[in-house]
Amino acid sequence: MRRRTGRRHNLAISPLGLLYAQGNIIMSRYDAASIEAKWQEAWEKAGTFTATMEGGKPKYYVLEMFPYPSGKLHMGHVRNYTMGDVIARYKMSTGHNVLHPMGFDAFGMPAENAAISSGGHPKDWTYSNIDTMVDQMKPLGLSLDWSRMFATCDPEYYGQQQALFLDFLEAGLVYRKNAVVNWDPVDMTVLANEQVIDGKGWRSGADVERRELTQWFFRISDMAEELLDAIDGLDNWPAKVKLMQQNWIGKSRGLQFAFGLIDGPEGFDRVEVYTTRPDTLMGASFVGISPDHPLAKHLEKDNPEIAAFCAECRKGGTTEEALEKAEKKGFNTGLTVRHPFDTSWELPVYIANFILMDYGTGAIFGCPAHDQRDLDFVRKYDLPVVSTFAPLSGDHVLPEESGEAYVPAKSEKVRWLKPYAWDEEVTGEEAIDAAIAFCEDNAVGQGVTKFRLRDWGLSRQRYWGCPIPVVHCDTCGVVPEKKENLPIELPYDEGDKPLDLSNPGNPLARHPTWRDCTCPACGGKALRETDTMDTFVDSSWYFARFTAPRAETPTDMEAAKYWMNVDQYIGGIEHAILHLLYSRFFARAMQITGHLPETAKEPFDALFTQGMVTHAIYKNAERTDENGRAIYHYPAEVEERENGTFVIATGEQVEVIPSAKMSKSKNNVVDPLNIISSYGADTARWFVLSDSPPERDVEWTASGAEASSKYLARVFRIATEAAASEKGPQGADEALLKEMHKAIRDVTLSIESFGFNAAIARLYAFTNALAKSKAGADAQRAATRALAQLMAPMTPHLAEEIWTMLGGEGQVIDAPWPVADEAMLVEASVTLPIQINGKRRAEISVAADLSKEEVEKIALAHEAVVKALDGQAPKKIIVVPGRIVNVVV
RNA sequence: GCGGGCGUGAUGGAAUGGUAGACAUACCAGACUUAAAAUCUGUUGGGCCUUGUGCCCGUGUGGGUUCGAGUCCCACCGCCCGCACCA
């Protein structure tokens, strides 16, 4: 945003000289561009960041989630990689062999979309984007081992992935079954969820249908229990991610039993039901089955009304969100079932659109009194509501009357109106256990443990992905390809024609010759599988490949044993569930098939989820475009005035929306390259780490970037002065050195706990102390060298420069991390606040090791306390040593 | 709809249940300058008066636990992330 003063950033003081005079010191100015180029070259020459297993040093593997090669590096990337870089450089300074690699998650739809909208080929588009992004990343001065780089679309990578697939297949970890996809009936093609907009195909606009297709699946649900239990051991993962994964896996204990079907069609004498609330069985008012339930499918065959209803239910996308948000609809089949406890009690059977065939048995019973969804349903179809329990006390209106389902926590004790195997006042949990035991004893049903986690469907009917290495043979069926034939490479064209993705459907299936092959089993003619793999497969083992990226097998055991696990993994919270869960599954599957050691079952020892980089957006408040859509202005197009923010050119008022996710369509993307070219990489790095805690979003502001730049210039100036200083010992040396040791302690702790913003705040404070210090030259230089070391992980180029300027030995990256001297950290006295009834009223200064009793005595003698007590004895005195004194009167 | 998270001055934010607002931005004032920029110094949560080592209010809203709550618990509001074919 341009400010009214029209001030622009301007570092050029003297166009020719790098020298200018201030006082009597001749100093060079902070020239980020030349400093950064110089040190990047020095690191490259020395091979500083090439990871090795040598020297008997402990290893440290730090990994940031690799990017999709969109072709544009954005600030979110800069923040993500800078965080990893701080950790990597810090670990190098503390004597570790560090592996810090980078690659590209390069398969996926955007490349196909680009080819459709602007011509060209997904492969060319992707590789050219990768080149661009590498060029954009290199000036950041990241401590990456570029020699290990790969893209998942490299045949060398996806060929090894095909080998993994074959091993998984052999180990029984992959199988085929039918599953529903989004089907566009006009384009005759499968759509991704994001291509379904309001239930319609994004290009055809046709109503999307759910259709079954035979697909490949990984047996991740077989590992549900193991994946769930192992979460407890992930000590250095955020609690929220662990909780999300636990909920996603969704272990539940319930009752499986059957309702006897009265006069059902042939072959259907019962409806098998799974419920997590068997305690509410006496409040059942209907049985619901999924439109995809075998009984529903049977009924729709000769009942056009049911067929029409089921067809209606199958409209729309496949996402759980769409299903759950859709209006709850049911169709009375006219069939009834018998209640298991009372054979004269009949319940109607409905087909209902909110019941998923994938979960449980595809059939439920509805208890409207204790489930809002069921209650809404029965009110629509005029079915009874029967409460089975109520609160222990209070004026509770039963759901029968109130229209509100009563759904207390299962751990809450309630009063049972219709218990059938337990006391009148127990918790829901106790009642569920008793209900399951009762049903088992009376042969009504069985206690069953189920998981919400479904098997992972990996088939995609798309071109730009890793081909699934199997062939279809008329005589042998589905046959795995031979490993010596790998990689099964994607064809560049469609044989006689160039690749055409604007044509709906998969070019691999259309290709005139690519499918043709010989059957590995019988040698006869066969056809290749044309589905490719989900791109989540690509990102589920890249961390393992980085340990030996050029190996002739998926991994190299020796390298994997040395480097695995990833000690610190860093990425966005949006990957909390799928990517991380799939990677955990893959690590186990790779261990089973001999590609990873037993110890690498949980591949990520520590996880950190960082926030986004946001920027205010400027929305035109006076008009919209011709289609009625909002108009967004670039920061440079608007200016702030006293009475608001306006478009400079037209004078129109704009609405300032702070902290919006950077997005091209909102015109609020800040290009890191511009920042680097005007301020330098160290400024960009410093800024993205400062101000906001790393796990939260950070808002990019022009003033913040300028402030970072000014601070770095200030440090440079202080260092220049310290280097030139000839002051002898001044008596203030000890105070400065004490500050130095405290800064070393605090910054080290902050870096180790991902408190980069706190580390930076501490460095500001230390810099202020240093600037004001009257200490002699030696102490100043020592303090400034420490400052350089502490800043080195964040602003490595500037740190090298001032380290050298101050006579530091070698490169700062090779210098051992400074250690705080405990003796310098001891404080003789502490200031204790005195509270009266929890409110701060005074403070006292006492010796740090003074006893509780002594502190109490001093506090009670304090004027303010005496006044507050007014002759009375205090009711209570709390003394927290070194912290606080609270007097209750 | 379901699961998870977040909410503190003008702004970004700090604060093992223990002095709310560290550090920075912005603003204002001063020094330097012919002037501006840069730099340096200082002030700044709101209110009140008796101007003090003063009092009251204050961490989205409403309750609760505690000697003490931004922090823990409950409910509500708002925003963000995920929901299995976006990566």
PDB file of C-alpha atoms in Angstrom, chain A residues 243-430:
ATOM      1  CA  LEU A 243      -6.862 -35.641  18.104  1.00  0.00           C
ATOM      2  CA  MET A 244      -7.937 -35.065  14.509  1.00  0.00           C
ATOM      3  CA  GLN A 245      -6.318 -38.348  13.456  1.00  0.00           C
ATOM      4  CA  GLN A 246      -7.935 -40.218  16.339  1.00  0.00           C
ATOM      5  CA  ASN A 247     -11.343 -38.860  15.389  1.00  0.00           C
ATOM      6  CA  TRP A 248     -10.727 -39.635  11.753  1.00  0.00           C
ATOM      7  CA  ILE A 249      -9.850 -43.260  12.464  1.00  0.00           C
ATOM      8  CA  GLY A 250     -12.934 -43.212  14.674  1.00  0.00           C
ATOM      9  CA  LYS A 251     -12.872 -46.357  16.750  1.00  0.00           C
ATOM     10  CA  SER A 252     -16.296 -47.154  18.123  1.00  0.00           C
ATOM     11  CA  ARG A 253     -17.745 -49.983  20.110  1.00  0.00           C
ATOM     12  CA  GLY A 254     -21.323 -50.830  19.370  1.00  0.00           C
ATOM     13  CA  LEU A 255     -23.880 -53.530  18.933  1.00  0.00           C
ATOM     14  CA  GLN A 256     -24.521 -55.388  15.744  1.00  0.00           C
ATOM     15  CA  PHE A 257     -27.872 -57.136  15.584  1.00  0.00           C
ATOM     16  CA  ALA A 258     -30.711 -57.829  13.191  1.00  0.00           C
ATOM     17  CA  PHE A 259     -34.307 -56.757  12.959  1.00  0.00           C
ATOM     18  CA  GLY A 260     -36.520 -59.553  11.652  1.00  0.00           C
ATOM     19  CA  LEU A 261     -38.091 -58.434   8.385  1.00  0.00           C
ATOM     20  CA  ILE A 262     -41.836 -59.130   8.082  1.00  0.00           C
ATOM     21  CA  ASP A 263     -42.899 -60.463   4.679  1.00  0.00           C
ATOM     22  CA  GLY A 264     -39.683 -59.307   3.034  1.00  0.00           C
ATOM     23  CA  PRO A 265     -38.788 -60.156  -0.537  1.00  0.00           C
ATOM     24  CA  GLU A 266     -37.165 -63.502  -1.165  1.00  0.00           C
ATOM     25  CA  GLY A 267     -33.704 -63.775   0.323  1.00  0.00           C
ATOM     26  CA  PHE A 268     -34.326 -60.880   2.727  1.00  0.00           C
ATOM     27  CA  ASP A 269     -35.518 -61.981   6.124  1.00  0.00           C
ATOM     28  CA  ARG A 270     -33.571 -59.596   8.310  1.00  0.00           C
ATOM     29  CA  VAL A 271     -31.991 -56.148   8.360  1.00  0.00           C
ATOM     30  CA  GLU A 272     -28.551 -56.159   9.926  1.00  0.00           C
ATOM     31  CA  VAL A 273     -27.918 -52.992  11.917  1.00  0.00           C
ATOM     32  CA  TYR A 274     -24.901 -51.467  13.692  1.00  0.00           C
ATOM     33  CA  THR A 275     -25.462 -48.987  16.496  1.00  0.00           C
ATOM     34  CA  THR A 276     -23.220 -47.217  18.965  1.00  0.00           C
ATOM     35  CA  ARG A 277     -26.247 -46.496  21.144  1.00  0.00           C
ATOM     36  CA  PRO A 278     -27.884 -49.868  21.926  1.00  0.00           C
ATOM     37  CA  ASP A 279     -29.021 -48.306  25.211  1.00  0.00           C
ATOM     38  CA  THR A 280     -31.625 -46.341  23.262  1.00  0.00           C
ATOM     39  CA  LEU A 281     -33.127 -49.387  21.581  1.00  0.00           C
ATOM     40  CA  MET A 282     -36.397 -48.880  23.496  1.00  0.00           C
ATOM     41  CA  GLY A 283     -36.702 -45.471  21.836  1.00  0.00           C
ATOM     42  CA  ALA A 284     -36.428 -46.773  18.277  1.00  0.00           C
ATOM     43  CA  SER A 285     -39.053 -45.471  15.915  1.00  0.00           C
ATOM     44  CA  PHE A 286     -37.890 -46.536  12.468  1.00  0.00           C
ATOM     45  CA  VAL A 287     -35.235 -48.488  10.591  1.00  0.00           C
ATOM     46  CA  GLY A 288     -33.305 -46.686   7.863  1.00  0.00           C
ATOM     47  CA  ILE A 289     -31.283 -48.223   5.060  1.00  0.00           C
ATOM     48  CA  SER A 290     -28.889 -46.670   2.591  1.00  0.00           C
ATOM     49  CA  PRO A 291     -30.083 -46.217  -1.022  1.00  0.00           C
ATOM     50  CA  ASP A 292     -27.130 -48.473  -1.891  1.00  0.00           C
ATOM     51  CA  HIS A 293     -28.175 -51.175   0.584  1.00  0.00           C
ATOM     52  CA  PRO A 294     -28.829 -54.572  -1.082  1.00  0.00           C
ATOM     53  CA  LEU A 295     -32.445 -54.459   0.056  1.00  0.00           C
ATOM     54  CA  ALA A 296     -32.959 -50.998  -1.488  1.00  0.00           C
ATOM     55  CA  LYS A 297     -31.302 -52.164  -4.687  1.00  0.00           C
ATOM     56  CA  HIS A 298     -33.563 -55.176  -4.775  1.00  0.00           C
ATOM     57  CA  LEU A 299     -36.715 -53.123  -4.177  1.00  0.00           C
ATOM     58  CA  GLU A 300     -35.878 -50.515  -6.809  1.00  0.00           C
ATOM     59  CA  LYS A 301     -35.754 -53.220  -9.475  1.00  0.00           C
ATOM     60  CA  ASP A 302     -39.511 -53.536  -9.692  1.00  0.00           C
ATOM     61  CA  ASN A 303     -40.760 -50.441  -7.935  1.00  0.00           C
ATOM     62  CA  PRO A 304     -40.401 -47.355 -10.141  1.00  0.00           C
ATOM     63  CA  GLU A 305     -41.150 -45.019  -7.237  1.00  0.00           C
ATOM     64  CA  ILE A 306     -38.340 -46.489  -5.155  1.00  0.00           C
ATOM     65  CA  ALA A 307     -36.086 -46.473  -8.190  1.00  0.00           C
ATOM     66  CA  ALA A 308     -36.822 -42.800  -8.723  1.00  0.00           C
ATOM     67  CA  PHE A 309     -36.119 -42.017  -5.066  1.00  0.00           C
ATOM     68  CA  CYS A 310     -32.834 -43.936  -5.093  1.00  0.00           C
ATOM     69  CA  ALA A 311     -31.801 -42.217  -8.315  1.00  0.00           C
ATOM     70  CA  GLU A 312     -32.557 -38.894  -6.663  1.00  0.00           C
ATOM     71  CA  CYS A 313     -30.410 -39.887  -3.685  1.00  0.00           C
ATOM     72  CA  ARG A 314     -27.527 -40.760  -5.976  1.00  0.00           C
ATOM     73  CA  LYS A 315     -27.472 -37.316  -7.486  1.00  0.00           C
ATOM     74  CA  GLY A 316     -24.777 -34.917  -6.362  1.00  0.00           C
ATOM     75  CA  GLY A 317     -21.180 -35.335  -5.338  1.00  0.00           C
ATOM     76  CA  THR A 318     -19.603 -37.982  -3.172  1.00  0.00           C
ATOM     77  CA  THR A 319     -18.203 -35.819  -0.409  1.00  0.00           C
ATOM     78  CA  GLU A 320     -19.318 -36.479   3.116  1.00  0.00           C
ATOM     79  CA  GLU A 321     -19.978 -32.780   3.465  1.00  0.00           C
ATOM     80  CA  ALA A 322     -22.453 -32.757   0.571  1.00  0.00           C
ATOM     81  CA  LEU A 323     -24.223 -35.832   1.932  1.00  0.00           C
ATOM     82  CA  GLU A 324     -24.493 -34.462   5.451  1.00  0.00           C
ATOM     83  CA  LYS A 325     -25.658 -31.032   4.422  1.00  0.00           C
ATOM     84  CA  ALA A 326     -28.298 -32.319   2.025  1.00  0.00           C
ATOM     85  CA  GLU A 327     -31.892 -32.222   3.212  1.00  0.00           C
ATOM     86  CA  LYS A 328     -32.699 -35.420   5.083  1.00  0.00           C
ATOM     87  CA  LYS A 329     -35.104 -37.383   2.948  1.00  0.00           C
ATOM     88  CA  GLY A 330     -36.662 -40.779   3.337  1.00  0.00           C
ATOM     89  CA  PHE A 331     -38.918 -43.144   1.452  1.00  0.00           C
ATOM     90  CA  ASN A 332     -41.240 -45.523   3.239  1.00  0.00           C
ATOM     91  CA  THR A 333     -40.714 -48.953   1.681  1.00  0.00           C
ATOM     92  CA  GLY A 334     -43.929 -50.219   3.211  1.00  0.00           C
ATOM     93  CA  LEU A 335     -41.932 -53.034   4.782  1.00  0.00           C
ATOM     94  CA  THR A 336     -41.798 -53.441   8.530  1.00  0.00           C
ATOM     95  CA  VAL A 337     -39.469 -55.159  10.963  1.00  0.00           C
ATOM     96  CA  ARG A 338     -39.977 -56.624  14.414  1.00  0.00           C
ATOM     97  CA  HIS A 339     -38.331 -55.073  17.462  1.00  0.00           C
ATOM     98  CA  PRO A 340     -35.932 -57.639  18.940  1.00  0.00           C
ATOM     99  CA  PHE A 341     -37.356 -57.260  22.464  1.00  0.00           C
ATOM    100  CA  ASP A 342     -41.022 -57.234  21.600  1.00  0.00           C
ATOM    101  CA  THR A 343     -42.254 -59.224  18.648  1.00  0.00           C
ATOM    102  CA  SER A 344     -45.526 -57.324  18.540  1.00  0.00           C
ATOM    103  CA  TRP A 345     -43.689 -54.018  18.117  1.00  0.00           C
ATOM    104  CA  GLU A 346     -43.284 -53.255  14.413  1.00  0.00           C
ATOM    105  CA  LEU A 347     -41.102 -50.531  12.968  1.00  0.00           C
ATOM    106  CA  PRO A 348     -41.298 -49.112   9.427  1.00  0.00           C
ATOM    107  CA  VAL A 349     -38.315 -49.436   7.062  1.00  0.00           C
ATOM    108  CA  TYR A 350     -37.276 -46.268   5.261  1.00  0.00           C
ATOM    109  CA  ILE A 351     -34.704 -45.730   2.586  1.00  0.00           C
ATOM    110  CA  ALA A 352     -32.864 -42.598   3.697  1.00  0.00           C
ATOM    111  CA  ASN A 353     -30.353 -40.447   1.835  1.00  0.00           C
ATOM    112  CA  PHE A 354     -28.161 -39.751   4.866  1.00  0.00           C
ATOM    113  CA  ILE A 355     -27.184 -43.359   5.529  1.00  0.00           C
ATOM    114  CA  LEU A 356     -23.800 -44.362   4.119  1.00  0.00           C
ATOM    115  CA  MET A 357     -23.319 -47.857   2.753  1.00  0.00           C
ATOM    116  CA  ASP A 358     -19.608 -47.508   3.573  1.00  0.00           C
ATOM    117  CA  TYR A 359     -20.053 -47.271   7.317  1.00  0.00           C
ATOM    118  CA  GLY A 360     -21.348 -50.028   9.565  1.00  0.00           C
ATOM    119  CA  THR A 361     -23.883 -52.209   7.791  1.00  0.00           C
ATOM    120  CA  GLY A 362     -25.549 -49.492   5.721  1.00  0.00           C
ATOM    121  CA  ALA A 363     -28.593 -49.685   7.986  1.00  0.00           C
ATOM    122  CA  ILE A 364     -29.522 -47.992  11.251  1.00  0.00           C
ATOM    123  CA  PHE A 365     -32.363 -47.658  13.655  1.00  0.00           C
ATOM    124  CA  GLY A 366     -33.512 -44.141  14.449  1.00  0.00           C
ATOM    125  CA  CYS A 367     -33.928 -42.933  18.005  1.00  0.00           C
ATOM    126  CA  PRO A 368     -35.340 -39.437  17.548  1.00  0.00           C
ATOM    127  CA  ALA A 369     -35.438 -38.504  21.230  1.00  0.00           C
ATOM    128  CA  HIS A 370     -31.644 -38.578  21.446  1.00  0.00           C
ATOM    129  CA  ASP A 371     -30.442 -37.676  17.956  1.00  0.00           C
ATOM    130  CA  GLN A 372     -31.332 -34.392  16.318  1.00  0.00           C
ATOM    131  CA  ARG A 373     -31.015 -35.757  12.788  1.00  0.00           C
ATOM    132  CA  ASP A 374     -33.387 -38.619  13.582  1.00  0.00           C
ATOM    133  CA  LEU A 375     -35.759 -36.206  15.290  1.00  0.00           C
ATOM    134  CA  ASP A 376     -35.881 -33.932  12.240  1.00  0.00           C
ATOM    135  CA  PHE A 377     -36.539 -37.014  10.144  1.00  0.00           C
ATOM    136  CA  VAL A 378     -39.421 -38.413  12.206  1.00  0.00           C
ATOM    137  CA  ARG A 379     -41.125 -35.030  12.451  1.00  0.00           C
ATOM    138  CA  LYS A 380     -41.142 -34.887   8.683  1.00  0.00           C
ATOM    139  CA  TYR A 381     -42.675 -38.362   8.359  1.00  0.00           C
ATOM    140  CA  ASP A 382     -44.846 -38.207  11.460  1.00  0.00           C
ATOM    141  CA  LEU A 383     -43.239 -41.040  13.371  1.00  0.00           C
ATOM    142  CA  PRO A 384     -43.298 -41.444  17.175  1.00  0.00           C
ATOM    143  CA  VAL A 385     -40.736 -39.935  19.548  1.00  0.00           C
ATOM    144  CA  VAL A 386     -39.991 -41.927  22.691  1.00  0.00           C
ATOM    145  CA  SER A 387     -37.520 -40.722  25.318  1.00  0.00           C
ATOM    146  CA  THR A 388     -35.389 -43.401  26.951  1.00  0.00           C
ATOM    147  CA  PHE A 389     -33.660 -41.142  29.461  1.00  0.00           C
ATOM    148  CA  ALA A 390     -33.848 -37.665  30.956  1.00  0.00           C
ATOM    149  CA  PRO A 391     -31.608 -35.450  33.090  1.00  0.00           C
ATOM    150  CA  LEU A 392     -31.262 -36.379  36.769  1.00  0.00           C
ATOM    151  CA  SER A 393     -33.054 -33.236  37.859  1.00  0.00           C
ATOM    152  CA  GLY A 394     -34.322 -29.903  36.639  1.00  0.00           C
ATOM    153  CA  ASP A 395     -37.332 -28.907  34.634  1.00  0.00           C
ATOM    154  CA  HIS A 396     -36.508 -30.852  31.496  1.00  0.00           C
ATOM    155  CA  VAL A 397     -38.980 -30.759  28.654  1.00  0.00           C
ATOM    156  CA  LEU A 398     -38.946 -34.122  26.902  1.00  0.00           C
ATOM    157  CA  PRO A 399     -38.026 -34.104  23.205  1.00  0.00           C
ATOM    158  CA  GLU A 400     -41.553 -35.357  22.526  1.00  0.00           C
ATOM    159  CA  GLU A 401     -42.728 -31.866  23.471  1.00  0.00           C
ATOM    160  CA  SER A 402     -39.766 -29.564  22.967  1.00  0.00           C
ATOM    161  CA  GLY A 403     -38.714 -30.615  19.473  1.00  0.00           C
ATOM    162  CA  GLU A 404     -35.107 -30.624  20.737  1.00  0.00           C
ATOM    163  CA  ALA A 405     -33.302 -33.939  20.968  1.00  0.00           C
ATOM    164  CA  TYR A 406     -31.725 -34.565  24.368  1.00  0.00           C
ATOM    165  CA  VAL A 407     -28.108 -35.538  23.696  1.00  0.00           C
ATOM    166  CA  PRO A 408     -25.929 -35.347  26.837  1.00  0.00           C
ATOM    167  CA  ALA A 409     -22.301 -36.471  26.953  1.00  0.00           C
ATOM    168  CA  LYS A 410     -22.047 -40.246  27.274  1.00  0.00           C
ATOM    169  CA  SER A 411     -20.119 -39.758  30.492  1.00  0.00           C
ATOM    170  CA  GLU A 412     -23.010 -37.890  32.116  1.00  0.00           C
ATOM    171  CA  LYS A 413     -25.219 -39.680  34.597  1.00  0.00           C
ATOM    172  CA  VAL A 414     -28.893 -39.621  33.539  1.00  0.00           C
ATOM    173  CA  ARG A 415     -32.235 -40.941  34.739  1.00  0.00           C
ATOM    174  CA  TRP A 416     -33.445 -43.863  32.669  1.00  0.00           C
ATOM    175  CA  LEU A 417     -37.089 -44.021  31.693  1.00  0.00           C
ATOM    176  CA  LYS A 418     -36.696 -47.235  29.741  1.00  0.00           C
ATOM    177  CA  PRO A 419     -33.698 -49.201  31.019  1.00  0.00           C
ATOM    178  CA  TYR A 420     -33.676 -52.861  30.107  1.00  0.00           C
ATOM    179  CA  ALA A 421     -30.567 -54.176  31.781  1.00  0.00           C
ATOM    180  CA  TRP A 422     -29.223 -51.521  34.155  1.00  0.00           C
ATOM    181  CA  ASP A 423     -30.083 -49.265  37.067  1.00  0.00           C
ATOM    182  CA  GLU A 424     -32.247 -46.201  36.828  1.00  0.00           C
ATOM    183  CA  GLU A 425     -29.383 -43.744  37.323  1.00  0.00           C
ATOM    184  CA  VAL A 426     -26.230 -44.563  35.363  1.00  0.00           C
ATOM    185  CA  THR A 427     -24.161 -42.863  32.656  1.00  0.00           C
ATOM    186  CA  GLY A 428     -24.675 -43.482  28.962  1.00  0.00           C
ATOM    187  CA  GLU A 429     -21.371 -45.359  28.840  1.00  0.00           C
ATOM    188  CA  GLU A 430     -22.433 -47.727  31.592  1.00  0.00           C
TER     189      GLU A 430
END
